Short mmCIF file of N, CA, C and O and ligand atoms in Angstrom, two decimals:
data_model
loop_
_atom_site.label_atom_id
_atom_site.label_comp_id
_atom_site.label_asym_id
_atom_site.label_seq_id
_atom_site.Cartn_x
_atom_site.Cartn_y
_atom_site.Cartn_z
N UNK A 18 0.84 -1.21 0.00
CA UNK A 18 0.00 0.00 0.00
C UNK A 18 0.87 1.27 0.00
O UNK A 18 1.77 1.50 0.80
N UNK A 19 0.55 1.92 -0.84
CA UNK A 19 1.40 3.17 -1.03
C UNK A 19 0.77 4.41 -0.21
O UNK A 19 -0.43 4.37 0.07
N UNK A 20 1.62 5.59 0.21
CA UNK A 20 0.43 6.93 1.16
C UNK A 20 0.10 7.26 0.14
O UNK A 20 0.62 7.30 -0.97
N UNK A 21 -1.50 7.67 0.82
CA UNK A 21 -2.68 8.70 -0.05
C UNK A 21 -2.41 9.93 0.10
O UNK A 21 -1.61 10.35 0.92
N UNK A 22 -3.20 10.77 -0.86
CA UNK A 22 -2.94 12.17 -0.62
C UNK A 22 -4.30 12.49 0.38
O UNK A 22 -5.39 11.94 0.20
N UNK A 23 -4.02 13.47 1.43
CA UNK A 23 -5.25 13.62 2.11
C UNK A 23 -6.34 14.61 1.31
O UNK A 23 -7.57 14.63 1.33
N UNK A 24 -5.36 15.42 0.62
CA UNK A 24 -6.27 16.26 -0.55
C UNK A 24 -6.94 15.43 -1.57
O UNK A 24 -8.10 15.39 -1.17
N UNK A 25 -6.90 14.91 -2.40
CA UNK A 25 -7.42 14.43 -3.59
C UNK A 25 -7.68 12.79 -2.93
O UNK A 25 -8.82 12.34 -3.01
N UNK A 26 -7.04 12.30 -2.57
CA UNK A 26 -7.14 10.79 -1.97
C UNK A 26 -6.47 9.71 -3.01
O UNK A 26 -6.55 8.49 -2.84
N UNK A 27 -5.94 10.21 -3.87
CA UNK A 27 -5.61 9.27 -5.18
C UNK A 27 -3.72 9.23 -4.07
O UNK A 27 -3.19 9.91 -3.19
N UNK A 28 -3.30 7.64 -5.12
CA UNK A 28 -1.66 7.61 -4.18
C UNK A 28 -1.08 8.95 -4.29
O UNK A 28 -1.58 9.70 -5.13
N UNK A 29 -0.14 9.35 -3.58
CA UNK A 29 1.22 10.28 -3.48
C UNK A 29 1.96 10.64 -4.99
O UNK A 29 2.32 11.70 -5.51
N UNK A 30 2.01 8.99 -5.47
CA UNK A 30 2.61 8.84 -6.95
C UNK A 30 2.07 9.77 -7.89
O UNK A 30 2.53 10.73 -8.50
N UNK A 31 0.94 9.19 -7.84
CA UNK A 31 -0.54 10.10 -8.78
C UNK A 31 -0.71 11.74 -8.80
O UNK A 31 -0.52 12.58 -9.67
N UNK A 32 -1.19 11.80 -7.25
CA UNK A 32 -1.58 12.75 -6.67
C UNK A 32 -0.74 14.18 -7.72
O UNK A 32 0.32 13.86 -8.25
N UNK A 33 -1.16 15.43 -7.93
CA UNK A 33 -0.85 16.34 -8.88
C UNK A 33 -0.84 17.42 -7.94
O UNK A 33 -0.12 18.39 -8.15
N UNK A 34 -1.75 17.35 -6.68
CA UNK A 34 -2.47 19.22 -5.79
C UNK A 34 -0.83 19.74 -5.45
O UNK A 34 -0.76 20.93 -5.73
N UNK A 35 0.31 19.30 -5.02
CA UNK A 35 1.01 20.40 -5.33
C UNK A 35 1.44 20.71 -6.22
O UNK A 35 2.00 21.81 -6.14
N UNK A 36 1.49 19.99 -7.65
CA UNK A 36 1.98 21.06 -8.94
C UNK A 36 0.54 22.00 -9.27
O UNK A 36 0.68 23.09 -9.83
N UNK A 37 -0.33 21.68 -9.04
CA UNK A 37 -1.67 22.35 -9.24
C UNK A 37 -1.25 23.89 -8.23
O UNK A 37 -1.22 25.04 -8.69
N UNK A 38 -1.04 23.58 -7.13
CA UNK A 38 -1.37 24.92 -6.11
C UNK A 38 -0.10 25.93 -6.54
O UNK A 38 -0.18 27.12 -6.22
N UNK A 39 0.95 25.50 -7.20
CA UNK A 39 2.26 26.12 -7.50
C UNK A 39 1.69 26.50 -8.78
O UNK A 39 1.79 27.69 -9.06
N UNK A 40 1.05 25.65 -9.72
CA UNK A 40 0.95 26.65 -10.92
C UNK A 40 -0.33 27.75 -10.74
O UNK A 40 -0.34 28.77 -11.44
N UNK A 41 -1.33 27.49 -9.82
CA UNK A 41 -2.28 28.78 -10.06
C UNK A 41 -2.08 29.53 -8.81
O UNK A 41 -3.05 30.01 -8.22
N UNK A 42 -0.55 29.69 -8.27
CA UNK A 42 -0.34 30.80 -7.45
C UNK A 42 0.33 31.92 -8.62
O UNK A 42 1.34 31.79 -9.31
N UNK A 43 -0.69 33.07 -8.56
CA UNK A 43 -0.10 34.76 -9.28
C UNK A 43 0.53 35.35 -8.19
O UNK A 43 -0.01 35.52 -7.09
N UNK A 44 1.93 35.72 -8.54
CA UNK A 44 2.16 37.02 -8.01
C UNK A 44 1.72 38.46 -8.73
O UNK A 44 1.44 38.58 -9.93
N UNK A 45 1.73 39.49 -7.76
CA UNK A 45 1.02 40.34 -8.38
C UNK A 45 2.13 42.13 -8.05
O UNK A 45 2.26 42.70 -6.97
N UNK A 46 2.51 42.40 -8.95
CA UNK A 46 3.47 43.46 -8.78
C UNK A 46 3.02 44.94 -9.36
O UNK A 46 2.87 45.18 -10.56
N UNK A 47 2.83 45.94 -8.23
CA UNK A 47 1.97 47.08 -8.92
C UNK A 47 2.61 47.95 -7.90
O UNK A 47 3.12 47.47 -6.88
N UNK A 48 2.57 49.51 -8.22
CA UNK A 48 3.02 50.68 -7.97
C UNK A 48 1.54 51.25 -7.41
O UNK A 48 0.40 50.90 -7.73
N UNK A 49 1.95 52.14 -6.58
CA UNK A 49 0.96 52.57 -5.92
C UNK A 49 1.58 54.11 -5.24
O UNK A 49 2.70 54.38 -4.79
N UNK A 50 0.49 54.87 -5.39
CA UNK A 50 0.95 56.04 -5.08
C UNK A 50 0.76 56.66 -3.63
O UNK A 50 -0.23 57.38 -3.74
N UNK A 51 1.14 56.72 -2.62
CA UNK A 51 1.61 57.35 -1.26
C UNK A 51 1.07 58.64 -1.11
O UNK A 51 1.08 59.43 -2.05
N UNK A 52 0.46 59.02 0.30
CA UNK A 52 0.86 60.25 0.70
C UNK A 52 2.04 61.41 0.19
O UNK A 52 3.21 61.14 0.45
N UNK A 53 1.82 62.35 -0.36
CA UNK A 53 3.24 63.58 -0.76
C UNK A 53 3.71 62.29 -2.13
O UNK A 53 4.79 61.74 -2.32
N UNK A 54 2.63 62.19 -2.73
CA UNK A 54 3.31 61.45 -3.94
C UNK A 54 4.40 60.83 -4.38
O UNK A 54 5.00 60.96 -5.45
N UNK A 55 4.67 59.99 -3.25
CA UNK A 55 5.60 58.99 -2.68
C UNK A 55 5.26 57.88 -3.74
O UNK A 55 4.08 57.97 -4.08
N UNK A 56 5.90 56.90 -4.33
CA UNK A 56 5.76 55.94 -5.02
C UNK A 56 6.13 54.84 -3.93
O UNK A 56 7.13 54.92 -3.23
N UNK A 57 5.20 53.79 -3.87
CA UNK A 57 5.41 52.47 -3.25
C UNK A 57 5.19 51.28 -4.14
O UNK A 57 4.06 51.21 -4.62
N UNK A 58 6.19 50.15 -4.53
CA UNK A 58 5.89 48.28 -5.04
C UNK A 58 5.69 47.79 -4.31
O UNK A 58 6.44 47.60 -3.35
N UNK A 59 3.89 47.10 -4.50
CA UNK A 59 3.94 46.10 -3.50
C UNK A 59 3.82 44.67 -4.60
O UNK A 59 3.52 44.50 -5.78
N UNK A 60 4.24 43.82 -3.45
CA UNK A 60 4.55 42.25 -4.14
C UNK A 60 3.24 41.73 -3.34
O UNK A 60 3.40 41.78 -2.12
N UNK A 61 2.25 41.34 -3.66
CA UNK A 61 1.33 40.45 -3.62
C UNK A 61 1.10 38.95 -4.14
O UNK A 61 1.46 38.55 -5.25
N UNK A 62 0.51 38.26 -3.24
CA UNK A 62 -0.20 37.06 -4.10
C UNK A 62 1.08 35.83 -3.48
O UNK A 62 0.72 34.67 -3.69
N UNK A 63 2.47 35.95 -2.77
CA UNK A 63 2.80 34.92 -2.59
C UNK A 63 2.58 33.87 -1.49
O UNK A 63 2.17 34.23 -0.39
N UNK A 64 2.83 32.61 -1.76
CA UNK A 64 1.88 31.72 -1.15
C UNK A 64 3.01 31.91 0.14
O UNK A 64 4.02 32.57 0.38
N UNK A 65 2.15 30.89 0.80
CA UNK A 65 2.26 30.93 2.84
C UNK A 65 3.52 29.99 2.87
O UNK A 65 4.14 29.79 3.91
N UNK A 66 3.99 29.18 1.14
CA UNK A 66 4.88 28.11 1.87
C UNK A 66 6.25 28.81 1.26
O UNK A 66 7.32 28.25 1.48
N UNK A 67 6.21 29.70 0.71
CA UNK A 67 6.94 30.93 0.41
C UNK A 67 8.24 31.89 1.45
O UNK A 67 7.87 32.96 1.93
N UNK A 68 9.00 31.64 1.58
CA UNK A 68 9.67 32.31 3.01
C UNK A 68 9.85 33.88 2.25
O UNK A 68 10.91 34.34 1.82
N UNK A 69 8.75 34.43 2.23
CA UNK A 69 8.68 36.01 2.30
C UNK A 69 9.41 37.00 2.68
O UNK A 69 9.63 38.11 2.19
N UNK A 70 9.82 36.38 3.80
CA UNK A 70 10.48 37.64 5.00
C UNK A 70 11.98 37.51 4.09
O UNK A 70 12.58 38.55 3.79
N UNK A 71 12.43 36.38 3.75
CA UNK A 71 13.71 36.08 3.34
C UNK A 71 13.72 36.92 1.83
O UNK A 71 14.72 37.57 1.51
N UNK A 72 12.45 36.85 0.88
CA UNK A 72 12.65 37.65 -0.80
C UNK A 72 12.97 38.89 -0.03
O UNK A 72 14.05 39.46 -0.18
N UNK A 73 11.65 39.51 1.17
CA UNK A 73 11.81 40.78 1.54
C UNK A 73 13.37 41.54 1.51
O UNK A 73 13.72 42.65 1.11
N UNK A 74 14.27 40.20 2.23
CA UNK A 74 15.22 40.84 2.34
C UNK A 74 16.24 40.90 1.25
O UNK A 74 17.21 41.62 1.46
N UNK A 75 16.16 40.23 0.11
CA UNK A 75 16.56 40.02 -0.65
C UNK A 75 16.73 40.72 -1.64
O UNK A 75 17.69 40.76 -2.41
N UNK A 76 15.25 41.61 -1.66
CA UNK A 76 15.01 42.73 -2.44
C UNK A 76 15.38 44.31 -1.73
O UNK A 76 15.73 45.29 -2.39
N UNK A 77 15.30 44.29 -1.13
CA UNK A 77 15.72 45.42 -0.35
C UNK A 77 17.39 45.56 -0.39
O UNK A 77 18.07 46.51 -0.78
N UNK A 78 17.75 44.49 0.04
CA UNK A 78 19.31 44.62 -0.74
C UNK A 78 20.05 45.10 -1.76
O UNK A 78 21.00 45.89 -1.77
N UNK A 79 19.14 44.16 -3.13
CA UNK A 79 19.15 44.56 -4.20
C UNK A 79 19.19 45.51 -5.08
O UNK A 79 19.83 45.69 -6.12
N UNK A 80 18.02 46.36 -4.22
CA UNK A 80 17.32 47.60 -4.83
C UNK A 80 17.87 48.81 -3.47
O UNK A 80 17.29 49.89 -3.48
N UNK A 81 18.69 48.63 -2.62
CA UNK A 81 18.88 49.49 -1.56
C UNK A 81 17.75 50.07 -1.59
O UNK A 81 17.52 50.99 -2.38
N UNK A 82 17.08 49.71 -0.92
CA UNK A 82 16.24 50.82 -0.47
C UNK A 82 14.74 50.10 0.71
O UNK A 82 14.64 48.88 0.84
N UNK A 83 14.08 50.76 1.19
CA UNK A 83 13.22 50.21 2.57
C UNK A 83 11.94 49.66 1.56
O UNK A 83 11.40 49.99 0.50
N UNK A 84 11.77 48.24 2.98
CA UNK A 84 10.73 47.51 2.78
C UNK A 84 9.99 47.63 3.96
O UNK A 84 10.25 48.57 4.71
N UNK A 85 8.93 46.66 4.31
CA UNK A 85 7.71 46.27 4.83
C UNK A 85 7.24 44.59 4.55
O UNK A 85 7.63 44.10 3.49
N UNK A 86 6.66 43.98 5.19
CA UNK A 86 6.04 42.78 5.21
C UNK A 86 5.04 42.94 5.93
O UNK A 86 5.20 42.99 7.15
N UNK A 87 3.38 43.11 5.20
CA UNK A 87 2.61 42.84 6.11
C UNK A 87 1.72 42.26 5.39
O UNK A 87 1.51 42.38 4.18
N UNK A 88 0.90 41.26 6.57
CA UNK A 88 -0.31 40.16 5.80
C UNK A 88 -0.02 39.97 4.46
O UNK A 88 -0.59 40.31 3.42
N UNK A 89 1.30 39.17 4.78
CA UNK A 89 2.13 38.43 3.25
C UNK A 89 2.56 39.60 1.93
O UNK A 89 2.62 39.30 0.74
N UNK A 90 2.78 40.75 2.43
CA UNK A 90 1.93 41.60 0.69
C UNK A 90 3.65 42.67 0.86
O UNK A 90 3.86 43.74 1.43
N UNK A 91 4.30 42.03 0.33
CA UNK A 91 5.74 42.76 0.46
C UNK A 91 5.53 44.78 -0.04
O UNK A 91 4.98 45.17 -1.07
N UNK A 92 5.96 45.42 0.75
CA UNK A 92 5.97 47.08 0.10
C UNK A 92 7.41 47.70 0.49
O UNK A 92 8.15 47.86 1.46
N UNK A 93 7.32 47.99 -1.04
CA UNK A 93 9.05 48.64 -1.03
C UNK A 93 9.21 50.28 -1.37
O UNK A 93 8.70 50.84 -2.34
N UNK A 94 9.78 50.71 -0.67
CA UNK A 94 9.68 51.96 -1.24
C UNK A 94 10.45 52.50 -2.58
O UNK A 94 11.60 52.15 -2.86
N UNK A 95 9.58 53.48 -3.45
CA UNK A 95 10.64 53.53 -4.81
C UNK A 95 9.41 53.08 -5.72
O UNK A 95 8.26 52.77 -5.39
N UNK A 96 10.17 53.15 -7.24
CA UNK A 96 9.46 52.10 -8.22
C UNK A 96 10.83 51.62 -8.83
O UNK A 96 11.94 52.05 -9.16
N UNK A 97 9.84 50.09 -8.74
CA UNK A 97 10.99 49.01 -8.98
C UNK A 97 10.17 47.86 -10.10
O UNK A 97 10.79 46.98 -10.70
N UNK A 98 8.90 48.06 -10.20
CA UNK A 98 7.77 47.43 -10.48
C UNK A 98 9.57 45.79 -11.72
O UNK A 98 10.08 44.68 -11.59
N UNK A 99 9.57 46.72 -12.44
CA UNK A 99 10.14 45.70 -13.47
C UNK A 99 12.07 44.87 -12.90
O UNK A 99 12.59 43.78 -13.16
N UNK A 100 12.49 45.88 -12.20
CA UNK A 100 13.51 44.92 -10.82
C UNK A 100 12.86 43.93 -10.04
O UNK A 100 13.23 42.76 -10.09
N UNK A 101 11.75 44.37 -9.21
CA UNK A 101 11.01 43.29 -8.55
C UNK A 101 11.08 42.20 -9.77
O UNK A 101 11.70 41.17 -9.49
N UNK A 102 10.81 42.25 -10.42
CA UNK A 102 10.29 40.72 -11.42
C UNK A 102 11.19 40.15 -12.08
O UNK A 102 11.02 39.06 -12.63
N UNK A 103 12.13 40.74 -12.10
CA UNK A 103 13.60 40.35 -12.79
C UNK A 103 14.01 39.91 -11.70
O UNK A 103 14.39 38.81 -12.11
N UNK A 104 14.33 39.89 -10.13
CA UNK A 104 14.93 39.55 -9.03
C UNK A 104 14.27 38.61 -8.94
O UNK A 104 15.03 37.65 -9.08
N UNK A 105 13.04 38.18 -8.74
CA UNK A 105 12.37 36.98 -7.89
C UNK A 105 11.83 35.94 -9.41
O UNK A 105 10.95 35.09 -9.25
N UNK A 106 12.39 36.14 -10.66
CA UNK A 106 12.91 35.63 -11.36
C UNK A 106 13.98 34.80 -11.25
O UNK A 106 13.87 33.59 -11.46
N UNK A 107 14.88 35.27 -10.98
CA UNK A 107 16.52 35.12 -10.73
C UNK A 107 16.45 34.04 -9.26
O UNK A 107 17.27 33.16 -9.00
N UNK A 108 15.03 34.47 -8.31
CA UNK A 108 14.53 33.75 -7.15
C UNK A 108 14.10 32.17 -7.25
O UNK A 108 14.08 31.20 -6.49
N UNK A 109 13.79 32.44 -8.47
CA UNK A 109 13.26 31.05 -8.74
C UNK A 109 11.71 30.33 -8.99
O UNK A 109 11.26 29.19 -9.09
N UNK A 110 10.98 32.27 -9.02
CA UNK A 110 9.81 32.35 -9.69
C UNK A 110 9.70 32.05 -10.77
O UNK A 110 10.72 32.13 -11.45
N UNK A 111 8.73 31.70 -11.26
CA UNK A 111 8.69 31.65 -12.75
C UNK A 111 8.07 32.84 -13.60
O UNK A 111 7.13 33.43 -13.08
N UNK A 112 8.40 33.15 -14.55
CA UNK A 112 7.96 34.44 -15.21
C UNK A 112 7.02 34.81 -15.38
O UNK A 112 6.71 35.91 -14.92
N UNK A 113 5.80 33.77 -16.43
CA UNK A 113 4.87 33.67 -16.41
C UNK A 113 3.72 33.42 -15.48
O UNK A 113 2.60 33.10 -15.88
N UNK A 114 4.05 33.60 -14.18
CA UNK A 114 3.32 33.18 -12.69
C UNK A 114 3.02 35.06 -12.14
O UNK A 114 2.28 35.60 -11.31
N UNK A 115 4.00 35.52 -13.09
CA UNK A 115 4.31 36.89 -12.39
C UNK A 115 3.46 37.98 -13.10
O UNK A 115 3.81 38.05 -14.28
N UNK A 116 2.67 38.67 -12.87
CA UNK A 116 1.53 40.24 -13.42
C UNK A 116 2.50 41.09 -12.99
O UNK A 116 3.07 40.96 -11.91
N UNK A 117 2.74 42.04 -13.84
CA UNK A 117 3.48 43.79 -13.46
C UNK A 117 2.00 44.47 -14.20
O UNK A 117 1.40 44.22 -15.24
N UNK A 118 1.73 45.62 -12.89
CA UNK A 118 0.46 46.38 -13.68
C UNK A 118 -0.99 45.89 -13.02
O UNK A 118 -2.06 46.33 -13.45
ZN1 LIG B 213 -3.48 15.09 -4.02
#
């Protein structure tokens, strides 16, 4: 007897729900305009099994400049809209998973 999946119930072998939940996770990358017409990127849409706090810091590095992490939804200060997506590219996102706009 081989393990079941508790999601679908078909074997482990079979079973597909995590290439399923990885391909219809969107990230979502958009500019947003601030108080005193401040430009802010926020990174939306990445999943919970995602270590966030770690891109956070990753990008902030990158791009010198200040972030935020809250209720999963990364905000950076600046516009970076098309760096963000080229970095978490390079992360090991996939391109096509990724919306700018
Ligand atoms: Zn399954």
């Amino acid at each position: 007897m081989s393990e079941v999946c508790p999601n679908c119930g078909l074997p482990k072998e079979l079973c597909v729900c995590e290439a399923i939940a990885k391909e219809s996770e969107k990230i979502r990358i958009f500019e947003v305009k601030k108080r005193y017409g401040k430009i802010s990127t926020l990174v939306q849409g990445m999943s919970r099994d995602v270590d966030s706090k770690g891109v956070l810091r990753e990008l902030k590095t990158r791009l010198a400049c200040g972030g935020t992490l809250k209720d999963g939804v990364i905000e950076l200060q600046g516009r970076h809209r098309e760096k963000v997506k080229a970095i978490l590219v390079k992360l090991g996102f996939k391109e096509d998973q990724i919306e700018t706009g």
